[in-house]
Each structure stands twice: as structure tokens, then as C-alpha cells.
PDB file of C-alpha atoms in Angstrom:
ATOM      1  CA  UNK A   5      -0.088  -0.038  -0.010  1.00  0.00           C
ATOM      2  CA  UNK A   6       1.257   3.490  -0.852  1.00  0.00           C
ATOM      3  CA  UNK A   7       1.512   5.025   2.957  1.00  0.00           C
ATOM      4  CA  UNK A   8       3.276   8.595   3.360  1.00  0.00           C
ATOM      5  CA  UNK A   9       2.793   7.328   6.997  1.00  0.00           C
ATOM      6  CA  UNK A  10      -0.061   5.975   9.664  1.00  0.00           C
ATOM      7  CA  UNK A  11       0.480   7.258  13.301  1.00  0.00           C
ATOM      8  CA  UNK A  12      -1.489   7.310  16.421  1.00  0.00           C
ATOM      9  CA  UNK A  13      -1.519  10.692  17.806  1.00  0.00           C
ATOM     10  CA  UNK A  14      -2.243  10.889  22.027  1.00  0.00           C
ATOM     11  CA  UNK A  15      -2.090  14.461  23.822  1.00  0.00           C
ATOM     12  CA  UNK A  16      -0.716  15.649  20.741  1.00  0.00           C
ATOM     13  CA  UNK A  17       2.266  13.630  20.252  1.00  0.00           C
ATOM     14  CA  UNK A  18       2.726  10.936  18.089  1.00  0.00           C
ATOM     15  CA  UNK A  19       2.268   7.991  19.552  1.00  0.00           C
ATOM     16  CA  UNK A  20       2.462   4.294  18.274  1.00  0.00           C
ATOM     17  CA  UNK A  21       2.127   3.706  14.071  1.00  0.00           C
ATOM     18  CA  UNK A  22      -1.510   2.220  13.164  1.00  0.00           C
ATOM     19  CA  UNK A  23      -1.318  -0.985  10.677  1.00  0.00           C
ATOM     20  CA  UNK A  24      -3.806  -0.515   8.290  1.00  0.00           C
ATOM     21  CA  UNK A  25      -6.675  -3.276   8.493  1.00  0.00           C
ATOM     22  CA  UNK A  26     -10.034  -3.427   7.715  1.00  0.00           C
ATOM     23  CA  UNK A  27     -10.632  -3.856  11.887  1.00  0.00           C
ATOM     24  CA  UNK A  28     -12.162  -0.509  12.986  1.00  0.00           C
ATOM     25  CA  UNK A  29     -10.392   1.208  15.498  1.00  0.00           C
ATOM     26  CA  UNK A  30     -11.759   1.827  19.344  1.00  0.00           C
ATOM     27  CA  UNK A  31     -10.080   5.790  20.154  1.00  0.00           C
ATOM     28  CA  UNK A  32     -10.338   7.513  23.100  1.00  0.00           C
ATOM     29  CA  UNK A  33     -10.726  11.189  23.862  1.00  0.00           C
ATOM     30  CA  UNK A  34      -7.392  12.426  23.518  1.00  0.00           C
ATOM     31  CA  UNK A  35      -6.230  10.141  20.634  1.00  0.00           C
ATOM     32  CA  UNK A  36      -6.636  10.454  16.578  1.00  0.00           C
ATOM     33  CA  UNK A  37      -4.897   8.305  13.718  1.00  0.00           C
ATOM     34  CA  UNK A  38      -3.439  10.663  11.135  1.00  0.00           C
ATOM     35  CA  UNK A  39      -3.371   8.854   7.783  1.00  0.00           C
ATOM     36  CA  UNK A  40      -1.135   9.659   3.990  1.00  0.00           C
ATOM     37  CA  UNK A  41      -1.269   7.933   1.001  1.00  0.00           C
ATOM     38  CA  UNK A  42      -0.613   8.712  -2.533  1.00  0.00           C
ATOM     39  CA  UNK A  43      -2.395   7.520  -5.575  1.00  0.00           C
ATOM     40  CA  UNK A  44      -4.137   4.281  -3.378  1.00  0.00           C
ATOM     41  CA  UNK A  45      -5.961   1.476  -5.348  1.00  0.00           C
ATOM     42  CA  UNK A  46      -9.434   0.522  -5.032  1.00  0.00           C
ATOM     43  CA  UNK A  47      -8.931  -2.242  -3.378  1.00  0.00           C
ATOM     44  CA  UNK A  48      -6.629  -0.207  -0.330  1.00  0.00           C
ATOM     45  CA  UNK A  49      -8.865   2.127  -0.218  1.00  0.00           C
ATOM     46  CA  UNK A  50     -11.661  -0.784   0.430  1.00  0.00           C
ATOM     47  CA  UNK A  51     -10.298  -1.305   3.521  1.00  0.00           C
ATOM     48  CA  UNK A  52      -9.928   2.575   4.519  1.00  0.00           C
ATOM     49  CA  UNK A  53     -13.086   2.576   4.178  1.00  0.00           C
ATOM     50  CA  UNK A  54     -14.228  -0.519   6.180  1.00  0.00           C
ATOM     51  CA  UNK A  55     -12.606   1.380   8.994  1.00  0.00           C
ATOM     52  CA  UNK A  56     -13.100   4.109   9.355  1.00  0.00           C
ATOM     53  CA  UNK A  57     -16.630   4.136   8.276  1.00  0.00           C
ATOM     54  CA  UNK A  58     -15.652   6.545   4.948  1.00  0.00           C
ATOM     55  CA  UNK A  59     -18.769   7.025   2.617  1.00  0.00           C
ATOM     56  CA  UNK A  60     -18.502   5.222  -0.915  1.00  0.00           C
ATOM     57  CA  UNK A  61     -19.366   8.194  -2.564  1.00  0.00           C
ATOM     58  CA  UNK A  62     -16.359  10.336  -1.130  1.00  0.00           C
ATOM     59  CA  UNK A  63     -14.298   7.561  -1.722  1.00  0.00           C
ATOM     60  CA  UNK A  64     -15.043   7.083  -5.441  1.00  0.00           C
ATOM     61  CA  UNK A  65     -13.883  10.768  -5.317  1.00  0.00           C
ATOM     62  CA  UNK A  66     -11.010  10.385  -3.380  1.00  0.00           C
ATOM     63  CA  UNK A  67      -9.772   8.195  -6.379  1.00  0.00           C
ATOM     64  CA  UNK A  68     -11.335  10.014  -9.929  1.00  0.00           C
ATOM     65  CA  UNK A  69      -8.745  12.451 -10.255  1.00  0.00           C
ATOM     66  CA  UNK A  70     -10.441  14.865 -11.907  1.00  0.00           C
ATOM     67  CA  UNK A  71     -13.342  16.523  -9.655  1.00  0.00           C
ATOM     68  CA  UNK A  72     -12.740  20.236  -8.745  1.00  0.00           C
ATOM     69  CA  UNK A  73     -12.340  21.573  -4.933  1.00  0.00           C
ATOM     70  CA  UNK A  74     -15.312  20.678  -2.598  1.00  0.00           C
ATOM     71  CA  UNK A  75     -16.899  19.923   0.840  1.00  0.00           C
ATOM     72  CA  UNK A  76     -19.313  17.819   1.550  1.00  0.00           C
ATOM     73  CA  UNK A  77     -20.984  15.869   4.181  1.00  0.00           C
ATOM     74  CA  UNK A  78     -21.374  12.494   5.132  1.00  0.00           C
ATOM     75  CA  UNK A  79     -23.089  12.378   8.567  1.00  0.00           C
ATOM     76  CA  UNK A  80     -20.295  12.797  11.232  1.00  0.00           C
ATOM     77  CA  UNK A  81     -17.781  13.150   8.698  1.00  0.00           C
ATOM     78  CA  UNK A  82     -15.911  15.757   6.552  1.00  0.00           C
ATOM     79  CA  UNK A  83     -15.237  15.473   2.992  1.00  0.00           C
ATOM     80  CA  UNK A  84     -12.789  17.464   1.611  1.00  0.00           C
ATOM     81  CA  UNK A  85     -11.232  17.755  -2.080  1.00  0.00           C
ATOM     82  CA  UNK A  86      -8.403  20.434  -2.767  1.00  0.00           C
ATOM     83  CA  UNK A  87      -6.587  20.652  -6.085  1.00  0.00           C
ATOM     84  CA  UNK A  88      -2.846  21.336  -5.551  1.00  0.00           C
ATOM     85  CA  UNK A  89      -0.465  23.154  -8.506  1.00  0.00           C
ATOM     86  CA  UNK A  90       3.232  23.129  -9.640  1.00  0.00           C
ATOM     87  CA  UNK A  91       4.931  24.145 -12.813  1.00  0.00           C
ATOM     88  CA  UNK A  92       6.245  22.328 -15.010  1.00  0.00           C
ATOM     89  CA  UNK A  93       7.822  24.554 -17.511  1.00  0.00           C
ATOM     90  CA  UNK A  94       5.156  27.352 -18.726  1.00  0.00           C
ATOM     91  CA  UNK A  95       2.327  23.913 -17.459  1.00  0.00           C
ATOM     92  CA  UNK A  96       0.541  24.389 -14.523  1.00  0.00           C
ATOM     93  CA  UNK A  97       0.173  20.552 -13.612  1.00  0.00           C
ATOM     94  CA  UNK A  98      -2.652  19.585 -11.135  1.00  0.00           C
ATOM     95  CA  UNK A  99      -3.071  17.035  -8.407  1.00  0.00           C
ATOM     96  CA  UNK A 100      -5.623  16.691  -6.057  1.00  0.00           C
ATOM     97  CA  UNK A 101      -5.953  15.396  -2.361  1.00  0.00           C
ATOM     98  CA  UNK A 102      -8.809  14.244  -0.322  1.00  0.00           C
ATOM     99  CA  UNK A 103      -8.898  14.478   2.809  1.00  0.00           C
ATOM    100  CA  UNK A 104     -11.848  12.291   4.785  1.00  0.00           C
ATOM    101  CA  UNK A 105     -12.347  13.858   8.504  1.00  0.00           C
ATOM    102  CA  UNK A 106     -13.981  12.311  11.201  1.00  0.00           C
ATOM    103  CA  UNK A 107     -13.450  13.147  15.353  1.00  0.00           C
ATOM    104  CA  UNK A 108     -10.790  10.709  15.465  1.00  0.00           C
ATOM    105  CA  UNK A 109      -9.190  10.494  12.675  1.00  0.00           C
ATOM    106  CA  UNK A 110      -8.271  12.448   9.133  1.00  0.00           C
ATOM    107  CA  UNK A 111      -6.963  10.275   6.121  1.00  0.00           C
ATOM    108  CA  UNK A 112      -5.242  12.494   2.666  1.00  0.00           C
ATOM    109  CA  UNK A 113      -5.051  11.079  -0.180  1.00  0.00           C
ATOM    110  CA  UNK A 114      -3.651  12.925  -3.054  1.00  0.00           C
ATOM    111  CA  UNK A 115      -3.315  12.454  -6.626  1.00  0.00           C
ATOM    112  CA  UNK A 116      -0.811  13.718  -9.188  1.00  0.00           C
ATOM    113  CA  UNK A 117       0.530  16.039  -6.219  1.00  0.00           C
ATOM    114  CA  UNK A 118       3.867  16.748  -6.645  1.00  0.00           C
ATOM    115  CA  UNK A 119       4.406  18.244  -2.536  1.00  0.00           C
ATOM    116  CA  UNK A 120       4.363  15.808  -0.199  1.00  0.00           C
ATOM    117  CA  UNK A 121       3.481  16.500   3.484  1.00  0.00           C
ATOM    118  CA  UNK A 122       6.190  14.970   5.139  1.00  0.00           C
ATOM    119  CA  UNK A 123       7.654  18.461   6.151  1.00  0.00           C
ATOM    120  CA  UNK A 124       4.455  19.114   6.873  1.00  0.00           C
ATOM    121  CA  UNK A 125       4.060  17.190   9.440  1.00  0.00           C
ATOM    122  CA  UNK A 126       7.191  17.117  11.181  1.00  0.00           C
ATOM    123  CA  UNK A 127       6.698  20.925  11.235  1.00  0.00           C
ATOM    124  CA  UNK A 128       3.131  20.009  13.378  1.00  0.00           C
ATOM    125  CA  UNK A 129       4.405  17.635  14.979  1.00  0.00           C
ATOM    126  CA  UNK A 130       7.251  19.784  17.077  1.00  0.00           C
ATOM    127  CA  UNK A 131       3.612  21.918  18.059  1.00  0.00           C
ATOM    128  CA  UNK A 132       2.425  19.344  20.163  1.00  0.00           C
ATOM    129  CA  UNK A 133       0.034  22.134  21.868  1.00  0.00           C
ATOM    130  CA  UNK A 134      -1.628  22.870  18.342  1.00  0.00           C
ATOM    131  CA  UNK A 135      -1.780  18.913  16.805  1.00  0.00           C
ATOM    132  CA  UNK A 136      -3.164  17.901  20.629  1.00  0.00           C
ATOM    133  CA  UNK A 137      -6.462  20.213  19.288  1.00  0.00           C
ATOM    134  CA  UNK A 138      -7.299  17.299  16.677  1.00  0.00           C
ATOM    135  CA  UNK A 139      -7.680  16.902  13.049  1.00  0.00           C
ATOM    136  CA  UNK A 140      -9.695  20.489  11.575  1.00  0.00           C
ATOM    137  CA  UNK A 141      -6.297  21.857  13.193  1.00  0.00           C
ATOM    138  CA  UNK A 142      -4.666  19.212  10.497  1.00  0.00           C
ATOM    139  CA  UNK A 143      -6.875  19.999   7.887  1.00  0.00           C
ATOM    140  CA  UNK A 144      -5.679  23.504   8.269  1.00  0.00           C
ATOM    141  CA  UNK A 145      -2.211  23.340   7.848  1.00  0.00           C
ATOM    142  CA  UNK A 146      -2.332  20.983   4.869  1.00  0.00           C
ATOM    143  CA  UNK A 147      -5.412  22.988   3.090  1.00  0.00           C
ATOM    144  CA  UNK A 148      -2.936  26.223   3.909  1.00  0.00           C
ATOM    145  CA  UNK A 149       0.165  23.538   2.983  1.00  0.00           C
ATOM    146  CA  UNK A 150      -1.972  23.402   0.019  1.00  0.00           C
ATOM    147  CA  UNK A 151      -2.663  27.308  -0.871  1.00  0.00           C
ATOM    148  CA  UNK A 152       0.721  28.028   0.092  1.00  0.00           C
ATOM    149  CA  UNK A 153       1.878  25.992  -3.051  1.00  0.00           C
ATOM    150  CA  UNK A 154      -0.131  28.753  -5.571  1.00  0.00           C
ATOM    151  CA  UNK A 155       2.317  31.490  -4.611  1.00  0.00           C
ATOM    152  CA  UNK A 156       5.540  30.802  -6.215  1.00  0.00           C
ATOM    153  CA  UNK A 157       3.168  29.471  -9.072  1.00  0.00           C
ATOM    154  CA  UNK A 158       2.397  32.786  -9.487  1.00  0.00           C
ATOM    155  CA  UNK A 159       5.329  34.506  -9.532  1.00  0.00           C
ATOM    156  CA  UNK A 160       7.303  32.632 -11.086  1.00  0.00           C
ATOM    157  CA  UNK A 161       4.593  32.778 -14.587  1.00  0.00           C
ATOM    158  CA  UNK A 162       4.849  36.886 -13.418  1.00  0.00           C
ATOM    159  CA  UNK A 163       8.776  36.955 -12.946  1.00  0.00           C
ATOM    160  CA  UNK A 164       8.189  35.865 -16.725  1.00  0.00           C
ATOM    161  CA  UNK A 165       5.795  37.459 -18.258  1.00  0.00           C
ATOM    162  CA  UNK A 166       8.001  40.986 -16.623  1.00  0.00           C
ATOM    163  CA  UNK A 167      10.770  39.868 -18.975  1.00  0.00           C
ATOM    164  CA  UNK A 168       9.413  39.762 -21.926  1.00  0.00           C
ATOM    165  CA  UNK A 169       7.559  43.164 -21.143  1.00  0.00           C
ATOM    166  CA  UNK A 170      11.656  44.590 -20.590  1.00  0.00           C
ATOM    167  CA  UNK A 171      12.399  42.125 -23.551  1.00  0.00           C
ATOM    168  CA  UNK A 172       9.165  44.304 -25.759  1.00  0.00           C
ATOM    169  CA  UNK A 173      10.379  47.638 -24.886  1.00  0.00           C
ATOM    170  CA  UNK A 174      13.718  47.689 -26.909  1.00  0.00           C
ATOM    171  CA  UNK A 175      12.707  44.831 -29.317  1.00  0.00           C
ATOM    172  CA  UNK A 176      10.038  43.342 -31.458  1.00  0.00           C
ATOM    173  CA  UNK A 177       8.186  40.660 -29.980  1.00  0.00           C
ATOM    174  CA  UNK A 178       8.909  37.193 -31.875  1.00  0.00           C
ATOM    175  CA  UNK A 179       6.968  34.495 -32.940  1.00  0.00           C
ATOM    176  CA  UNK A 180       7.344  32.468 -30.716  1.00  0.00           C
ATOM    177  CA  UNK A 181       7.502  34.501 -27.642  1.00  0.00           C
ATOM    178  CA  UNK A 182       3.994  36.221 -28.768  1.00  0.00           C
ATOM    179  CA  UNK A 183       2.548  32.168 -29.008  1.00  0.00           C
ATOM    180  CA  UNK A 184       3.536  30.994 -25.294  1.00  0.00           C
ATOM    181  CA  UNK A 185       2.373  34.848 -24.050  1.00  0.00           C
ATOM    182  CA  UNK A 186      -1.045  33.360 -25.203  1.00  0.00           C
ATOM    183  CA  UNK A 187      -0.034  29.764 -23.994  1.00  0.00           C
ATOM    184  CA  UNK A 188       1.046  31.772 -20.649  1.00  0.00           C
ATOM    185  CA  UNK A 189      -2.798  33.942 -20.470  1.00  0.00           C
ATOM    186  CA  UNK A 190      -3.891  30.479 -21.479  1.00  0.00           C
ATOM    187  CA  UNK A 191      -2.610  28.689 -17.677  1.00  0.00           C
ATOM    188  CA  UNK A 192      -3.452  31.983 -15.891  1.00  0.00           C
ATOM    189  CA  UNK A 193      -7.147  31.825 -16.929  1.00  0.00           C
ATOM    190  CA  UNK A 194      -7.414  27.990 -16.578  1.00  0.00           C
ATOM    191  CA  UNK A 195      -5.675  28.529 -12.391  1.00  0.00           C
ATOM    192  CA  UNK A 196      -8.181  30.988 -12.037  1.00  0.00           C
ATOM    193  CA  UNK A 197     -10.926  28.510 -13.146  1.00  0.00           C
ATOM    194  CA  UNK A 198      -9.093  26.323 -10.263  1.00  0.00           C
ATOM    195  CA  UNK A 199      -8.982  29.270  -7.240  1.00  0.00           C
ATOM    196  CA  UNK A 200     -12.713  29.998  -8.000  1.00  0.00           C
ATOM    197  CA  UNK A 201     -13.957  27.256  -6.389  1.00  0.00           C
ATOM    198  CA  UNK A 202     -10.698  26.738  -3.982  1.00  0.00           C
ATOM    199  CA  UNK A 203     -12.324  30.019  -2.289  1.00  0.00           C
ATOM    200  CA  UNK A 204     -15.236  28.264  -2.024  1.00  0.00           C
ATOM    201  CA  UNK A 205     -14.161  25.467   0.161  1.00  0.00           C
ATOM    202  CA  UNK A 206     -12.284  27.332   2.409  1.00  0.00           C
ATOM    203  CA  UNK A 207     -15.314  30.041   2.774  1.00  0.00           C
ATOM    204  CA  UNK A 208     -17.417  26.924   3.474  1.00  0.00           C
ATOM    205  CA  UNK A 209     -15.067  26.178   6.488  1.00  0.00           C
ATOM    206  CA  UNK A 210     -15.121  29.449   7.161  1.00  0.00           C
ATOM    207  CA  UNK A 211     -18.630  30.303   7.361  1.00  0.00           C
ATOM    208  CA  UNK A 212     -20.449  26.951   7.842  1.00  0.00           C
ATOM    209  CA  UNK A 213     -21.662  25.066  11.203  1.00  0.00           C
ATOM    210  CA  UNK A 214     -19.670  21.985   9.387  1.00  0.00           C
ATOM    211  CA  UNK A 215     -18.948  17.992  11.657  1.00  0.00           C
ATOM    212  CA  UNK A 216     -15.605  17.484  12.650  1.00  0.00           C
ATOM    213  CA  UNK A 217     -14.787  21.875  12.768  1.00  0.00           C
ATOM    214  CA  UNK A 218     -14.591  23.227  15.890  1.00  0.00           C
ATOM    215  CA  UNK A 219     -15.440  26.960  16.558  1.00  0.00           C
ATOM    216  CA  UNK A 220     -11.974  27.984  17.110  1.00  0.00           C
ATOM    217  CA  UNK A 221     -10.473  26.502  14.292  1.00  0.00           C
ATOM    218  CA  UNK A 222     -12.478  28.792  12.084  1.00  0.00           C
ATOM    219  CA  UNK A 223      -9.836  32.224  12.560  1.00  0.00           C
ATOM    220  CA  UNK A 224      -7.041  29.554  10.973  1.00  0.00           C
ATOM    221  CA  UNK A 225      -9.365  29.039   8.186  1.00  0.00           C
ATOM    222  CA  UNK A 226     -10.670  32.175   7.501  1.00  0.00           C
ATOM    223  CA  UNK A 227      -6.428  33.087   7.452  1.00  0.00           C
ATOM    224  CA  UNK A 228      -5.979  30.812   5.074  1.00  0.00           C
ATOM    225  CA  UNK A 229      -9.059  32.208   2.911  1.00  0.00           C
ATOM    226  CA  UNK A 230      -7.043  35.341   2.692  1.00  0.00           C
ATOM    227  CA  UNK A 231      -4.257  33.572   1.692  1.00  0.00           C
ATOM    228  CA  UNK A 232      -6.654  31.703  -1.286  1.00  0.00           C
ATOM    229  CA  UNK A 233      -7.797  35.499  -1.744  1.00  0.00           C
ATOM    230  CA  UNK A 234      -4.796  37.161  -2.495  1.00  0.00           C
ATOM    231  CA  UNK A 235      -3.533  34.467  -4.862  1.00  0.00           C
ATOM    232  CA  UNK A 236      -7.186  35.160  -6.448  1.00  0.00           C
ATOM    233  CA  UNK A 237      -5.852  39.318  -7.209  1.00  0.00           C
ATOM    234  CA  UNK A 238      -2.821  38.435  -7.928  1.00  0.00           C
ATOM    235  CA  UNK A 239      -4.170  36.096 -10.783  1.00  0.00           C
ATOM    236  CA  UNK A 240      -6.270  38.272 -12.038  1.00  0.00           C
ATOM    237  CA  UNK A 241      -3.886  41.484 -12.619  1.00  0.00           C
ATOM    238  CA  UNK A 242      -1.645  39.204 -13.833  1.00  0.00           C
ATOM    239  CA  UNK A 243      -4.340  38.374 -16.532  1.00  0.00           C
ATOM    240  CA  UNK A 244      -4.318  41.968 -17.487  1.00  0.00           C
ATOM    241  CA  UNK A 245      -0.644  42.601 -17.093  1.00  0.00           C
ATOM    242  CA  UNK A 246      -0.073  39.505 -19.638  1.00  0.00           C
ATOM    243  CA  UNK A 247      -3.050  41.940 -22.251  1.00  0.00           C
ATOM    244  CA  UNK A 248      -1.647  44.687 -21.786  1.00  0.00           C
ATOM    245  CA  UNK A 249       2.443  43.391 -23.169  1.00  0.00           C
ATOM    246  CA  UNK A 250       0.422  41.859 -25.804  1.00  0.00           C
ATOM    247  CA  UNK A 251      -1.804  45.268 -27.143  1.00  0.00           C
ATOM    248  CA  UNK A 252       0.894  47.268 -26.199  1.00  0.00           C
ATOM    249  CA  UNK A 253       3.587  45.032 -28.005  1.00  0.00           C
ATOM    250  CA  UNK A 254       1.399  45.919 -30.564  1.00  0.00           C
ATOM    251  CA  UNK A 255       1.352  49.310 -30.309  1.00  0.00           C
ATOM    252  CA  UNK A 256       4.782  49.860 -30.250  1.00  0.00           C
ATOM    253  CA  UNK A 257       5.367  47.452 -33.191  1.00  0.00           C
ATOM    254  CA  UNK A 258       2.826  49.633 -34.568  1.00  0.00           C
ATOM    255  CA  UNK A 259       4.315  52.534 -34.315  1.00  0.00           C
ATOM    256  CA  UNK A 260       8.037  51.449 -35.731  1.00  0.00           C
ATOM    257  CA  UNK A 261       6.470  50.417 -38.583  1.00  0.00           C
ATOM    258  CA  UNK A 262       4.936  54.220 -39.031  1.00  0.00           C
ATOM    259  CA  UNK A 263       8.062  55.668 -38.465  1.00  0.00           C
ATOM    260  CA  UNK A 264      10.850  53.377 -41.007  1.00  0.00           C
ATOM    261  CA  UNK A 265       6.598  54.404 -42.959  1.00  0.00           C
ATOM    262  CA  UNK A 266       7.495  58.267 -42.741  1.00  0.00           C
ATOM    263  CA  UNK A 267      11.351  57.070 -43.319  1.00  0.00           C
ATOM    264  CA  UNK A 268      10.924  56.038 -46.327  1.00  0.00           C
ATOM    265  CA  UNK A 269       8.542  58.303 -47.518  1.00  0.00           C
ATOM    266  CA  UNK A 270      10.883  60.935 -46.570  1.00  0.00           C
ATOM    267  CA  UNK A 271      14.004  59.744 -48.706  1.00  0.00           C
ATOM    268  CA  UNK A 272      11.561  59.118 -51.811  1.00  0.00           C
ATOM    269  CA  UNK A 273      10.513  62.928 -51.192  1.00  0.00           C
ATOM    270  CA  UNK A 274      14.111  63.855 -50.972  1.00  0.00           C
ATOM    271  CA  UNK A 275      15.387  61.093 -54.172  1.00  0.00           C
ATOM    272  CA  UNK A 276      12.222  62.638 -55.918  1.00  0.00           C
ATOM    273  CA  UNK A 277      14.324  65.944 -56.678  1.00  0.00           C
ATOM    274  CA  UNK A 278      17.309  64.775 -58.438  1.00  0.00           C
ATOM    275  CA  UNK A 279      15.319  62.081 -59.651  1.00  0.00           C
ATOM    276  CA  UNK A 280      13.147  64.374 -61.436  1.00  0.00           C
ATOM    277  CA  UNK A 281      15.092  67.360 -62.969  1.00  0.00           C
ATOM    278  CA  UNK A 282      17.467  64.292 -64.053  1.00  0.00           C
ATOM    279  CA  UNK A 283      14.492  62.492 -66.378  1.00  0.00           C
ATOM    280  CA  UNK A 284      14.059  66.311 -67.374  1.00  0.00           C
ATOM    281  CA  UNK A 285      17.351  66.806 -68.844  1.00  0.00           C
ATOM    282  CA  UNK A 286      17.364  62.585 -69.546  1.00  0.00           C
ATOM    283  CA  UNK A 287      14.926  64.020 -72.410  1.00  0.00           C
ATOM    284  CA  UNK A 288      16.077  63.543 -76.610  1.00  0.00           C
ATOM    285  CA  UNK A 289      14.929  66.345 -77.218  1.00  0.00           C
ATOM    286  CA  UNK A 290      17.449  68.716 -79.348  1.00  0.00           C
ATOM    287  CA  UNK A 291      15.886  72.312 -78.674  1.00  0.00           C
ATOM    288  CA  UNK A 292      15.974  72.340 -74.845  1.00  0.00           C
ATOM    289  CA  UNK A 293      16.919  76.135 -73.317  1.00  0.00           C
ATOM    290  CA  UNK A 294      20.071  75.746 -71.200  1.00  0.00           C
ATOM    291  CA  UNK A 295      21.886  73.449 -72.994  1.00  0.00           C
ATOM    292  CA  UNK A 296      24.242  75.875 -74.038  1.00  0.00           C
ATOM    293  CA  UNK A 297      24.710  77.645 -71.103  1.00  0.00           C
ATOM    294  CA  UNK A 298      28.829  77.304 -69.699  1.00  0.00           C
ATOM    295  CA  UNK A 299      28.029  77.089 -65.704  1.00  0.00           C
ATOM    296  CA  UNK A 300      24.727  74.680 -67.258  1.00  0.00           C
ATOM    297  CA  UNK A 301      25.368  71.050 -65.263  1.00  0.00           C
ATOM    298  CA  UNK A 302      27.459  72.941 -62.154  1.00  0.00           C
ATOM    299  CA  UNK A 303      24.512  75.098 -62.302  1.00  0.00           C
ATOM    300  CA  UNK A 304      21.856  72.007 -61.883  1.00  0.00           C
ATOM    301  CA  UNK A 305      23.940  70.001 -59.415  1.00  0.00           C
ATOM    302  CA  UNK A 306      23.813  73.592 -57.094  1.00  0.00           C
ATOM    303  CA  UNK A 307      20.347  73.797 -57.076  1.00  0.00           C
ATOM    304  CA  UNK A 308      19.794  69.532 -57.090  1.00  0.00           C
ATOM    305  CA  UNK A 309      22.264  69.866 -53.919  1.00  0.00           C
ATOM    306  CA  UNK A 310      20.156  72.866 -52.226  1.00  0.00           C
ATOM    307  CA  UNK A 311      16.612  70.809 -52.882  1.00  0.00           C
ATOM    308  CA  UNK A 312      17.698  68.275 -50.908  1.00  0.00           C
ATOM    309  CA  UNK A 313      19.541  69.330 -48.054  1.00  0.00           C
ATOM    310  CA  UNK A 314      16.644  71.607 -47.092  1.00  0.00           C
ATOM    311  CA  UNK A 315      13.808  68.600 -47.550  1.00  0.00           C
ATOM    312  CA  UNK A 316      16.862  66.694 -45.440  1.00  0.00           C
ATOM    313  CA  UNK A 317      16.876  69.819 -43.222  1.00  0.00           C
ATOM    314  CA  UNK A 318      12.723  69.984 -42.688  1.00  0.00           C
ATOM    315  CA  UNK A 319      11.747  66.082 -42.355  1.00  0.00           C
ATOM    316  CA  UNK A 320      15.041  65.874 -39.791  1.00  0.00           C
ATOM    317  CA  UNK A 321      13.318  68.756 -38.084  1.00  0.00           C
ATOM    318  CA  UNK A 322       9.452  66.960 -38.002  1.00  0.00           C
ATOM    319  CA  UNK A 323      11.187  63.645 -36.774  1.00  0.00           C
ATOM    320  CA  UNK A 324      10.608  61.893 -40.139  1.00  0.00           C
ATOM    321  CA  UNK A 325      14.590  60.806 -40.236  1.00  0.00           C
TER     322      UNK A 325
END
């Protein structure tokens, strides 16, 4: 069985290791079990279902890795399904952590989650005063651990977008960079769809009267709710930044193209002067004025130079060159 840890806790301290079997366990008031599993099979979950009285629908949801974040109540037990997220390249990969909470047990089932709860368990075991309050405080710690994992994902994407924004100010965005902007925007939109149900989940733990959730634990869940809303606000701002980067890139590109067009038009106007004069004197007519003038060639060159210089000065002053 893919068991990460299975221990009995007594008065907030780790006691004996619990064997996983279908036989129900009798708990005292100051005891509870914390069991952590990673990608268990249906048969393995059936064993836990029989031992701890887990609801069949909750077990099915824990085994199905295509669920949204939610809170379900089954009698005196609570089933919480939270979504995890971690970044792989430019893609956000999602997993699930299902939590079965009873008066004397909490069972976590991870599916596709890259972050184990080993470090979290060690931190809680170092604070027995918090652990002795029961499974609802462990539930808070796990959800807080999951939500805290969202922040590095958002910050990493934000750093990449800001780097692209900086590059955009000095050079054109290449086709692959534009495609990357749209990929990041899509990831942010999908992440927002995950954060919405997560915010509702934590909100229910704060505001609803649920079994296994002590009233004194509500402020802890309220703090997690604030963290979720902070991430939600950051995603909204990040989505706007991504959109503004693309729009600003288009505007700058249009501006640069307009500048190039004006420069080409200015040079075309300047070159039109000698072209026109040379074209006139290149005609094959016998009787043309000033053909016999001794210094006519030099006069024409001077006129061309003066006119071109005048046009160059005017266009440069107007900012076209």
C-alpha cells in the first residue's frame, strides 16, 4: 500500500504506528489517527473505508482525479477535496488532495500532487499544543500548505511575463514569444477556474457549521481564505498584465512601422528632386533651354544639392528622419 505515514497521536504527540487493516479502531478522547496515502488503489481504499466508515461516494471521488475543489458532509464526517498546483515549464500541472475528516481521524489521499506532507507533518509534530486540538487543525494545516504552494507558481509566471515586457520595449516580439504569451494567458485563465472553487471551499469551512470543525478553528481557516483571495487577486492582475503586454507590443510595432514608413517617404521625397531634374534633362529633345549654357551642369547640381539639403533639414526637424 502506498502509505506515506500512519500514526496514532495522543495528547498532540506521536504515539504508535497504526497498521492499516479493515478492523475498526477504538479511540480515546485525546487520540486521533493521521494517515497519509499517495495514489492508492480501489482495494486499498476499500480497506480504509471499512475501518473508518468512509462514505462510498467520497471514496469514489478520492480515486477519481478529475474532480473540482469541494466540501461534502456525510453524517458526522467531512470530505474535503482540494486542488494542488505546480509549474512544469510554462504549464501548470494540477493534482488533488482528498481529506477524510472524522472526530478521531484524518486521512489524506494525494493524486498527482508533487509536494508530499512529510515536512508539514514534522512541523506539526514539533507543535504538540496545536496537534492536540484535533484533526480539524491538521485539516487547516494541509489546506494552508496547498494554498501556499500557489504563490510560487503565480510569482514565477509573473516574473516571466515581466521579462517579456522588458524585452518588448527594446525589440520586436518574435512569433514564438507571442505564442508563449498566449500560452501563459491560457494557463492563468485555467488557474483562475481552479482558484474559484478553492475560495468557495475555504469559505464554507469558515462560515458554515460543519461537523468535525471546532468553532475555535474558524479563525485559522479565515486566514487561509485571505491567502486564497490574495492569490485570486494576483491572478486577475497578472491576466491584465499579460493582455497589456500583447497590446503594448502591437502598439509599439505599429509605431515602429509608422516611423519606418515616414522615413521611407521622406527619403523618397528627397530623391524625387534629383530624379525629376535628371529625368527632364535626360529627354532626347534638340531644342531645350540652357543646353548650351557653359555652367549649366554645375548650376543644376547646385540646385539639386540645395533642394535636397532643404528637404532633409525640414524632414529631420519634423522627426521623420
